[in-house]
Amino acid sequence: MLRKIEYLYQFIEKINIVFLHKIFRLKKFITLNLVLFISFSWAQTFQLPSLKFAYTDYEPFIDAKTMEIHHSKHHQTYVNNLNKAIQGTKLEKFSLNNLLINTSYFSETIRNNAGGHYNHSLFWEILTPKSNSSPDEILLKAIEESFGKLDSLQTKLQQAAMIRFGSGWAWLIVNPDGKLQVTHTGNQDNPLMDVISERGIPIIGIDVWEHAYYLKHQNKRNDYIYAIWSILDWGVISEKYQAAIKDPTLEKIKQDNWPELKAFHKVMSATFHAAEKSDFKPIIERNNELKVNAYLLKNSEIPVLNPTEEATMSKSLHKLEKQTNDLNRYLTIGRKISDKLIFKKLTAIHDTFHEIAGLCKEE
Ligand code: MN
């Protein structure tokens, strides 16, 4: 009898251990998910950056009221609307840079608010009411190379700001060739975006929306640009220049400036991604278009500076042409070929495309 009780005790103990163990695992599971959830939500929320100076410090160049409304109301609204637009979508995982350089794939709301957030963040960063610095040696050399002298850059920026009709921005950018260039864009667009023809990495951005100057300067946009020129933080701008010329984004923009690649990608994406979902109609209808685009791509000017890369690129382009030709021959031969074989060949084409273009935008 005693022995039986002892067994019973042991049995209960065993159950308890299993039970406790389960609870412990459940707790661990919940904690892990909570941590993941918190870090996930934290990482994906864009925040209004704080200013380096008080609103009043920008006087008399920019009045305190304008600074306050511009920063705490206008910029904050772009941040809020951007967060709202990406909430619960796969875009939560995108960096601001990626939202901008791929903006043609997203909604107008993303374009306007991601642009608004980026542009204003840059604007606050490059303004200083405190020091009257000048460009460092490296930047000054680049300015002289592109514009002759610093004054000419000022004139160019002034002109860009005046030419821009209505709301927008005037920019000094590092273009895909690594050269400085003055441009302007409308609304909250900026030169990183793939919807803009003159692209590059901005190192100066001047807000020419009326909300940036109307309280003090009313309709005199030119006076406002003058005022901004006097408070540019050349220390920050010089750093931005050196970062921009080394930034891999420049190479990405350069590839996007390769219209033949873009054209090929369009057909590739429509046919391959459909085939992935077992829909072979697009590739059957458009395989000739794919072949023609591969041919045009092979014969286009390759926007790569490094000769080694150019050789590799050229090899991949030849391979792509051969593969698309091959698939086209299969599909026009009049003989029934299996979906499996079409998919195999299309996947090989897609792999070669990756060798050329890096990752697809969808991935
Ligand atoms: Mn603004």
PDB file of N, CA and C in Angstrom, residues 224-291:
ATOM      1  N   TYR A 224      14.269  85.160 -48.841  1.00  0.00           N
ATOM      2  CA  TYR A 224      14.325  83.981 -47.964  1.00  0.00           C
ATOM      3  C   TYR A 224      15.517  83.085 -48.343  1.00  0.00           C
ATOM      4  N   ILE A 225      15.729  82.876 -49.639  1.00  0.00           N
ATOM      5  CA  ILE A 225      16.853  82.026 -50.074  1.00  0.00           C
ATOM      6  C   ILE A 225      18.188  82.659 -49.643  1.00  0.00           C
ATOM      7  N   TYR A 226      18.239  83.982 -49.732  1.00  0.00           N
ATOM      8  CA  TYR A 226      19.417  84.720 -49.262  1.00  0.00           C
ATOM      9  C   TYR A 226      19.687  84.420 -47.796  1.00  0.00           C
ATOM     10  N   ALA A 227      18.601  84.494 -47.017  1.00  0.00           N
ATOM     11  CA  ALA A 227      18.708  84.261 -45.569  1.00  0.00           C
ATOM     12  C   ALA A 227      19.202  82.839 -45.302  1.00  0.00           C
ATOM     13  N   ILE A 228      18.661  81.876 -46.046  1.00  0.00           N
ATOM     14  CA  ILE A 228      19.067  80.470 -45.851  1.00  0.00           C
ATOM     15  C   ILE A 228      20.547  80.295 -46.180  1.00  0.00           C
ATOM     16  N   TRP A 229      20.975  80.939 -47.259  1.00  0.00           N
ATOM     17  CA  TRP A 229      22.385  80.829 -47.667  1.00  0.00           C
ATOM     18  C   TRP A 229      23.310  81.266 -46.539  1.00  0.00           C
ATOM     19  N   SER A 230      22.886  82.284 -45.765  1.00  0.00           N
ATOM     20  CA  SER A 230      23.724  82.794 -44.677  1.00  0.00           C
ATOM     21  C   SER A 230      23.805  81.863 -43.488  1.00  0.00           C
ATOM     22  N   ILE A 231      22.858  80.907 -43.381  1.00  0.00           N
ATOM     23  CA  ILE A 231      22.921  80.028 -42.197  1.00  0.00           C
ATOM     24  C   ILE A 231      23.182  78.551 -42.567  1.00  0.00           C
ATOM     25  N   LEU A 232      23.718  78.329 -43.753  1.00  0.00           N
ATOM     26  CA  LEU A 232      24.068  76.951 -44.128  1.00  0.00           C
ATOM     27  C   LEU A 232      25.229  76.465 -43.265  1.00  0.00           C
ATOM     28  N   ASP A 233      25.121  75.249 -42.775  1.00  0.00           N
ATOM     29  CA  ASP A 233      26.176  74.659 -41.956  1.00  0.00           C
ATOM     30  C   ASP A 233      27.143  73.899 -42.869  1.00  0.00           C
ATOM     31  N   TRP A 234      28.184  74.601 -43.295  1.00  0.00           N
ATOM     32  CA  TRP A 234      29.103  73.996 -44.274  1.00  0.00           C
ATOM     33  C   TRP A 234      29.899  72.828 -43.711  1.00  0.00           C
ATOM     34  N   GLY A 235      30.036  72.801 -42.385  1.00  0.00           N
ATOM     35  CA  GLY A 235      30.701  71.654 -41.753  1.00  0.00           C
ATOM     36  C   GLY A 235      29.905  70.388 -42.029  1.00  0.00           C
ATOM     37  N   VAL A 236      28.602  70.449 -41.762  1.00  0.00           N
ATOM     38  CA  VAL A 236      27.716  69.300 -41.990  1.00  0.00           C
ATOM     39  C   VAL A 236      27.639  68.967 -43.479  1.00  0.00           C
ATOM     40  N   ILE A 237      27.534  69.996 -44.312  1.00  0.00           N
ATOM     41  CA  ILE A 237      27.396  69.769 -45.761  1.00  0.00           C
ATOM     42  C   ILE A 237      28.667  69.102 -46.324  1.00  0.00           C
ATOM     43  N   SER A 238      29.835  69.536 -45.820  1.00  0.00           N
ATOM     44  CA  SER A 238      31.103  68.924 -46.267  1.00  0.00           C
ATOM     45  C   SER A 238      31.139  67.442 -45.890  1.00  0.00           C
ATOM     46  N   GLU A 239      30.684  67.138 -44.684  1.00  0.00           N
ATOM     47  CA  GLU A 239      30.628  65.725 -44.257  1.00  0.00           C
ATOM     48  C   GLU A 239      29.664  64.939 -45.139  1.00  0.00           C
ATOM     49  N   LYS A 240      28.553  65.563 -45.443  1.00  0.00           N
ATOM     50  CA  LYS A 240      27.551  64.895 -46.273  1.00  0.00           C
ATOM     51  C   LYS A 240      28.090  64.624 -47.673  1.00  0.00           C
ATOM     52  N   TYR A 241      28.899  65.541 -48.177  1.00  0.00           N
ATOM     53  CA  TYR A 241      29.483  65.346 -49.505  1.00  0.00           C
ATOM     54  C   TYR A 241      30.389  64.109 -49.516  1.00  0.00           C
ATOM     55  N   GLN A 242      31.250  64.026 -48.493  1.00  0.00           N
ATOM     56  CA  GLN A 242      32.177  62.887 -48.457  1.00  0.00           C
ATOM     57  C   GLN A 242      31.461  61.561 -48.254  1.00  0.00           C
ATOM     58  N   ALA A 243      30.367  61.598 -47.504  1.00  0.00           N
ATOM     59  CA  ALA A 243      29.584  60.366 -47.306  1.00  0.00           C
ATOM     60  C   ALA A 243      28.874  60.002 -48.616  1.00  0.00           C
ATOM     61  N   ALA A 244      28.363  61.008 -49.311  1.00  0.00           N
ATOM     62  CA  ALA A 244      27.579  60.762 -50.535  1.00  0.00           C
ATOM     63  C   ALA A 244      28.424  60.130 -51.642  1.00  0.00           C
ATOM     64  N   ILE A 245      29.664  60.619 -51.829  1.00  0.00           N
ATOM     65  CA  ILE A 245      30.462  60.058 -52.933  1.00  0.00           C
ATOM     66  C   ILE A 245      30.851  58.598 -52.690  1.00  0.00           C
ATOM     67  N   LYS A 246      30.775  58.167 -51.425  1.00  0.00           N
ATOM     68  CA  LYS A 246      31.090  56.762 -51.112  1.00  0.00           C
ATOM     69  C   LYS A 246      29.832  55.920 -50.921  1.00  0.00           C
ATOM     70  N   ASP A 247      28.678  56.548 -51.004  1.00  0.00           N
ATOM     71  CA  ASP A 247      27.422  55.868 -50.674  1.00  0.00           C
ATOM     72  C   ASP A 247      27.008  54.882 -51.782  1.00  0.00           C
ATOM     73  N   PRO A 248      26.783  53.599 -51.441  1.00  0.00           N
ATOM     74  CA  PRO A 248      26.359  52.612 -52.456  1.00  0.00           C
ATOM     75  C   PRO A 248      25.025  52.973 -53.127  1.00  0.00           C
ATOM     76  N   THR A 249      24.255  53.844 -52.493  1.00  0.00           N
ATOM     77  CA  THR A 249      22.992  54.296 -53.100  1.00  0.00           C
ATOM     78  C   THR A 249      23.228  54.906 -54.475  1.00  0.00           C
ATOM     79  N   LEU A 250      24.399  55.532 -54.615  1.00  0.00           N
ATOM     80  CA  LEU A 250      24.733  56.181 -55.892  1.00  0.00           C
ATOM     81  C   LEU A 250      24.778  55.166 -57.030  1.00  0.00           C
ATOM     82  N   GLU A 251      25.346  54.001 -56.736  1.00  0.00           N
ATOM     83  CA  GLU A 251      25.439  52.931 -57.734  1.00  0.00           C
ATOM     84  C   GLU A 251      24.042  52.400 -58.062  1.00  0.00           C
ATOM     85  N   LYS A 252      23.217  52.334 -57.035  1.00  0.00           N
ATOM     86  CA  LYS A 252      21.843  51.858 -57.205  1.00  0.00           C
ATOM     87  C   LYS A 252      21.068  52.818 -58.116  1.00  0.00           C
ATOM     88  N   ILE A 253      21.253  54.105 -57.853  1.00  0.00           N
ATOM     89  CA  ILE A 253      20.591  55.125 -58.670  1.00  0.00           C
ATOM     90  C   ILE A 253      21.105  55.046 -60.103  1.00  0.00           C
ATOM     91  N   LYS A 254      22.385  54.786 -60.231  1.00  0.00           N
ATOM     92  CA  LYS A 254      22.988  54.682 -61.550  1.00  0.00           C
ATOM     93  C   LYS A 254      22.361  53.534 -62.340  1.00  0.00           C
ATOM     94  N   GLN A 255      22.137  52.420 -61.653  1.00  0.00           N
ATOM     95  CA  GLN A 255      21.502  51.283 -62.326  1.00  0.00           C
ATOM     96  C   GLN A 255      20.068  51.609 -62.710  1.00  0.00           C
ATOM     97  N   ASP A 256      19.407  52.385 -61.832  1.00  0.00           N
ATOM     98  CA  ASP A 256      18.044  52.799 -62.157  1.00  0.00           C
ATOM     99  C   ASP A 256      18.045  53.771 -63.328  1.00  0.00           C
ATOM    100  N   ASN A 257      19.210  54.406 -63.543  1.00  0.00           N
ATOM    101  CA  ASN A 257      19.311  55.314 -64.679  1.00  0.00           C
ATOM    102  C   ASN A 257      19.611  54.549 -65.964  1.00  0.00           C
ATOM    103  N   TRP A 258      19.539  53.255 -65.889  1.00  0.00           N
ATOM    104  CA  TRP A 258      19.817  52.396 -67.029  1.00  0.00           C
ATOM    105  C   TRP A 258      18.445  51.992 -67.590  1.00  0.00           C
ATOM    106  N   PRO A 259      17.899  52.786 -68.529  1.00  0.00           N
ATOM    107  CA  PRO A 259      16.516  52.564 -68.950  1.00  0.00           C
ATOM    108  C   PRO A 259      16.277  51.186 -69.565  1.00  0.00           C
ATOM    109  N   GLU A 260      17.292  50.642 -70.258  1.00  0.00           N
ATOM    110  CA  GLU A 260      17.122  49.320 -70.873  1.00  0.00           C
ATOM    111  C   GLU A 260      16.971  48.230 -69.806  1.00  0.00           C
ATOM    112  N   LEU A 261      17.665  48.438 -68.690  1.00  0.00           N
ATOM    113  CA  LEU A 261      17.550  47.468 -67.590  1.00  0.00           C
ATOM    114  C   LEU A 261      16.155  47.542 -66.972  1.00  0.00           C
ATOM    115  N   LYS A 262      15.679  48.772 -66.848  1.00  0.00           N
ATOM    116  CA  LYS A 262      14.351  48.993 -66.285  1.00  0.00           C
ATOM    117  C   LYS A 262      13.285  48.342 -67.180  1.00  0.00           C
ATOM    118  N   ALA A 263      13.459  48.503 -68.504  1.00  0.00           N
ATOM    119  CA  ALA A 263      12.496  47.945 -69.462  1.00  0.00           C
ATOM    120  C   ALA A 263      12.500  46.417 -69.389  1.00  0.00           C
ATOM    121  N   PHE A 264      13.696  45.834 -69.300  1.00  0.00           N
ATOM    122  CA  PHE A 264      13.795  44.377 -69.204  1.00  0.00           C
ATOM    123  C   PHE A 264      13.157  43.885 -67.905  1.00  0.00           C
ATOM    124  N   HIS A 265      13.467  44.606 -66.842  1.00  0.00           N
ATOM    125  CA  HIS A 265      12.944  44.225 -65.523  1.00  0.00           C
ATOM    126  C   HIS A 265      11.412  44.180 -65.509  1.00  0.00           C
ATOM    127  N   LYS A 266      10.809  45.128 -66.215  1.00  0.00           N
ATOM    128  CA  LYS A 266       9.348  45.214 -66.253  1.00  0.00           C
ATOM    129  C   LYS A 266       8.742  43.920 -66.821  1.00  0.00           C
ATOM    130  N   VAL A 267       9.302  43.453 -67.946  1.00  0.00           N
ATOM    131  CA  VAL A 267       8.786  42.235 -68.579  1.00  0.00           C
ATOM    132  C   VAL A 267       9.162  41.012 -67.740  1.00  0.00           C
ATOM    133  N   MET A 268      10.410  41.024 -67.239  1.00  0.00           N
ATOM    134  CA  MET A 268      10.897  39.914 -66.405  1.00  0.00           C
ATOM    135  C   MET A 268       9.997  39.719 -65.190  1.00  0.00           C
ATOM    136  N   SER A 269       9.725  40.822 -64.527  1.00  0.00           N
ATOM    137  CA  SER A 269       8.933  40.788 -63.303  1.00  0.00           C
ATOM    138  C   SER A 269       7.514  40.272 -63.573  1.00  0.00           C
ATOM    139  N   ALA A 270       6.890  40.785 -64.640  1.00  0.00           N
ATOM    140  CA  ALA A 270       5.505  40.398 -64.953  1.00  0.00           C
ATOM    141  C   ALA A 270       5.407  38.918 -65.334  1.00  0.00           C
ATOM    142  N   THR A 271       6.416  38.412 -66.049  1.00  0.00           N
ATOM    143  CA  THR A 271       6.343  37.026 -66.514  1.00  0.00           C
ATOM    144  C   THR A 271       6.798  36.039 -65.438  1.00  0.00           C
ATOM    145  N   PHE A 272       7.894  36.370 -64.776  1.00  0.00           N
ATOM    146  CA  PHE A 272       8.451  35.444 -63.785  1.00  0.00           C
ATOM    147  C   PHE A 272       7.569  35.315 -62.545  1.00  0.00           C
ATOM    148  N   HIS A 273       7.139  36.446 -62.014  1.00  0.00           N
ATOM    149  CA  HIS A 273       6.332  36.379 -60.793  1.00  0.00           C
ATOM    150  C   HIS A 273       4.972  35.717 -61.039  1.00  0.00           C
ATOM    151  N   ALA A 274       4.456  35.835 -62.271  1.00  0.00           N
ATOM    152  CA  ALA A 274       3.218  35.121 -62.615  1.00  0.00           C
ATOM    153  C   ALA A 274       3.489  33.617 -62.669  1.00  0.00           C
ATOM    154  N   ALA A 275       4.613  33.249 -63.299  1.00  0.00           N
ATOM    155  CA  ALA A 275       4.969  31.831 -63.421  1.00  0.00           C
ATOM    156  C   ALA A 275       5.183  31.189 -62.051  1.00  0.00           C
ATOM    157  N   GLU A 276       5.693  31.988 -61.126  1.00  0.00           N
ATOM    158  CA  GLU A 276       5.864  31.488 -59.753  1.00  0.00           C
ATOM    159  C   GLU A 276       4.525  31.063 -59.162  1.00  0.00           C
ATOM    160  N   LYS A 277       3.456  31.743 -59.630  1.00  0.00           N
ATOM    161  CA  LYS A 277       2.112  31.387 -59.146  1.00  0.00           C
ATOM    162  C   LYS A 277       1.412  30.470 -60.151  1.00  0.00           C
ATOM    163  N   SER A 278       2.214  29.737 -60.935  1.00  0.00           N
ATOM    164  CA  SER A 278       1.719  28.766 -61.926  1.00  0.00           C
ATOM    165  C   SER A 278       0.888  29.398 -63.050  1.00  0.00           C
ATOM    166  N   ASP A 279       1.060  30.700 -63.260  1.00  0.00           N
ATOM    167  CA  ASP A 279       0.373  31.343 -64.379  1.00  0.00           C
ATOM    168  C   ASP A 279       1.398  31.545 -65.502  1.00  0.00           C
ATOM    169  N   PHE A 280       1.289  30.741 -66.565  1.00  0.00           N
ATOM    170  CA  PHE A 280       2.293  30.768 -67.638  1.00  0.00           C
ATOM    171  C   PHE A 280       1.843  31.590 -68.842  1.00  0.00           C
ATOM    172  N   LYS A 281       0.638  32.143 -68.729  1.00  0.00           N
ATOM    173  CA  LYS A 281       0.109  32.933 -69.841  1.00  0.00           C
ATOM    174  C   LYS A 281       1.031  34.123 -70.179  1.00  0.00           C
ATOM    175  N   PRO A 282       1.456  34.917 -69.171  1.00  0.00           N
ATOM    176  CA  PRO A 282       2.315  36.069 -69.494  1.00  0.00           C
ATOM    177  C   PRO A 282       3.594  35.698 -70.248  1.00  0.00           C
ATOM    178  N   ILE A 283       4.286  34.630 -69.833  1.00  0.00           N
ATOM    179  CA  ILE A 283       5.547  34.298 -70.510  1.00  0.00           C
ATOM    180  C   ILE A 283       5.288  33.738 -71.912  1.00  0.00           C
ATOM    181  N   ILE A 284       4.171  33.040 -72.081  1.00  0.00           N
ATOM    182  CA  ILE A 284       3.843  32.518 -73.412  1.00  0.00           C
ATOM    183  C   ILE A 284       3.534  33.685 -74.362  1.00  0.00           C
ATOM    184  N   GLU A 285       2.842  34.691 -73.825  1.00  0.00           N
ATOM    185  CA  GLU A 285       2.499  35.850 -74.659  1.00  0.00           C
ATOM    186  C   GLU A 285       3.666  36.817 -74.852  1.00  0.00           C
ATOM    187  N   ARG A 286       4.568  36.914 -73.853  1.00  0.00           N
ATOM    188  CA  ARG A 286       5.566  37.994 -73.887  1.00  0.00           C
ATOM    189  C   ARG A 286       7.006  37.518 -74.025  1.00  0.00           C
ATOM    190  N   ASN A 287       7.207  36.226 -74.353  1.00  0.00           N
ATOM    191  CA  ASN A 287       8.599  35.742 -74.410  1.00  0.00           C
ATOM    192  C   ASN A 287       9.406  36.423 -75.503  1.00  0.00           C
ATOM    193  N   ASN A 288       8.730  36.820 -76.573  1.00  0.00           N
ATOM    194  CA  ASN A 288       9.445  37.520 -77.638  1.00  0.00           C
ATOM    195  C   ASN A 288       9.887  38.909 -77.170  1.00  0.00           C
ATOM    196  N   GLU A 289       9.011  39.553 -76.416  1.00  0.00           N
ATOM    197  CA  GLU A 289       9.308  40.868 -75.838  1.00  0.00           C
ATOM    198  C   GLU A 289      10.502  40.770 -74.879  1.00  0.00           C
ATOM    199  N   LEU A 290      10.539  39.668 -74.125  1.00  0.00           N
ATOM    200  CA  LEU A 290      11.639  39.436 -73.187  1.00  0.00           C
ATOM    201  C   LEU A 290      12.960  39.295 -73.945  1.00  0.00           C
ATOM    202  N   LYS A 291      12.887  38.556 -75.056  1.00  0.00           N
ATOM    203  CA  LYS A 291      14.073  38.338 -75.900  1.00  0.00           C
ATOM    204  C   LYS A 291      14.569  39.665 -76.480  1.00  0.00           C
TER     205      LYS A 291
END
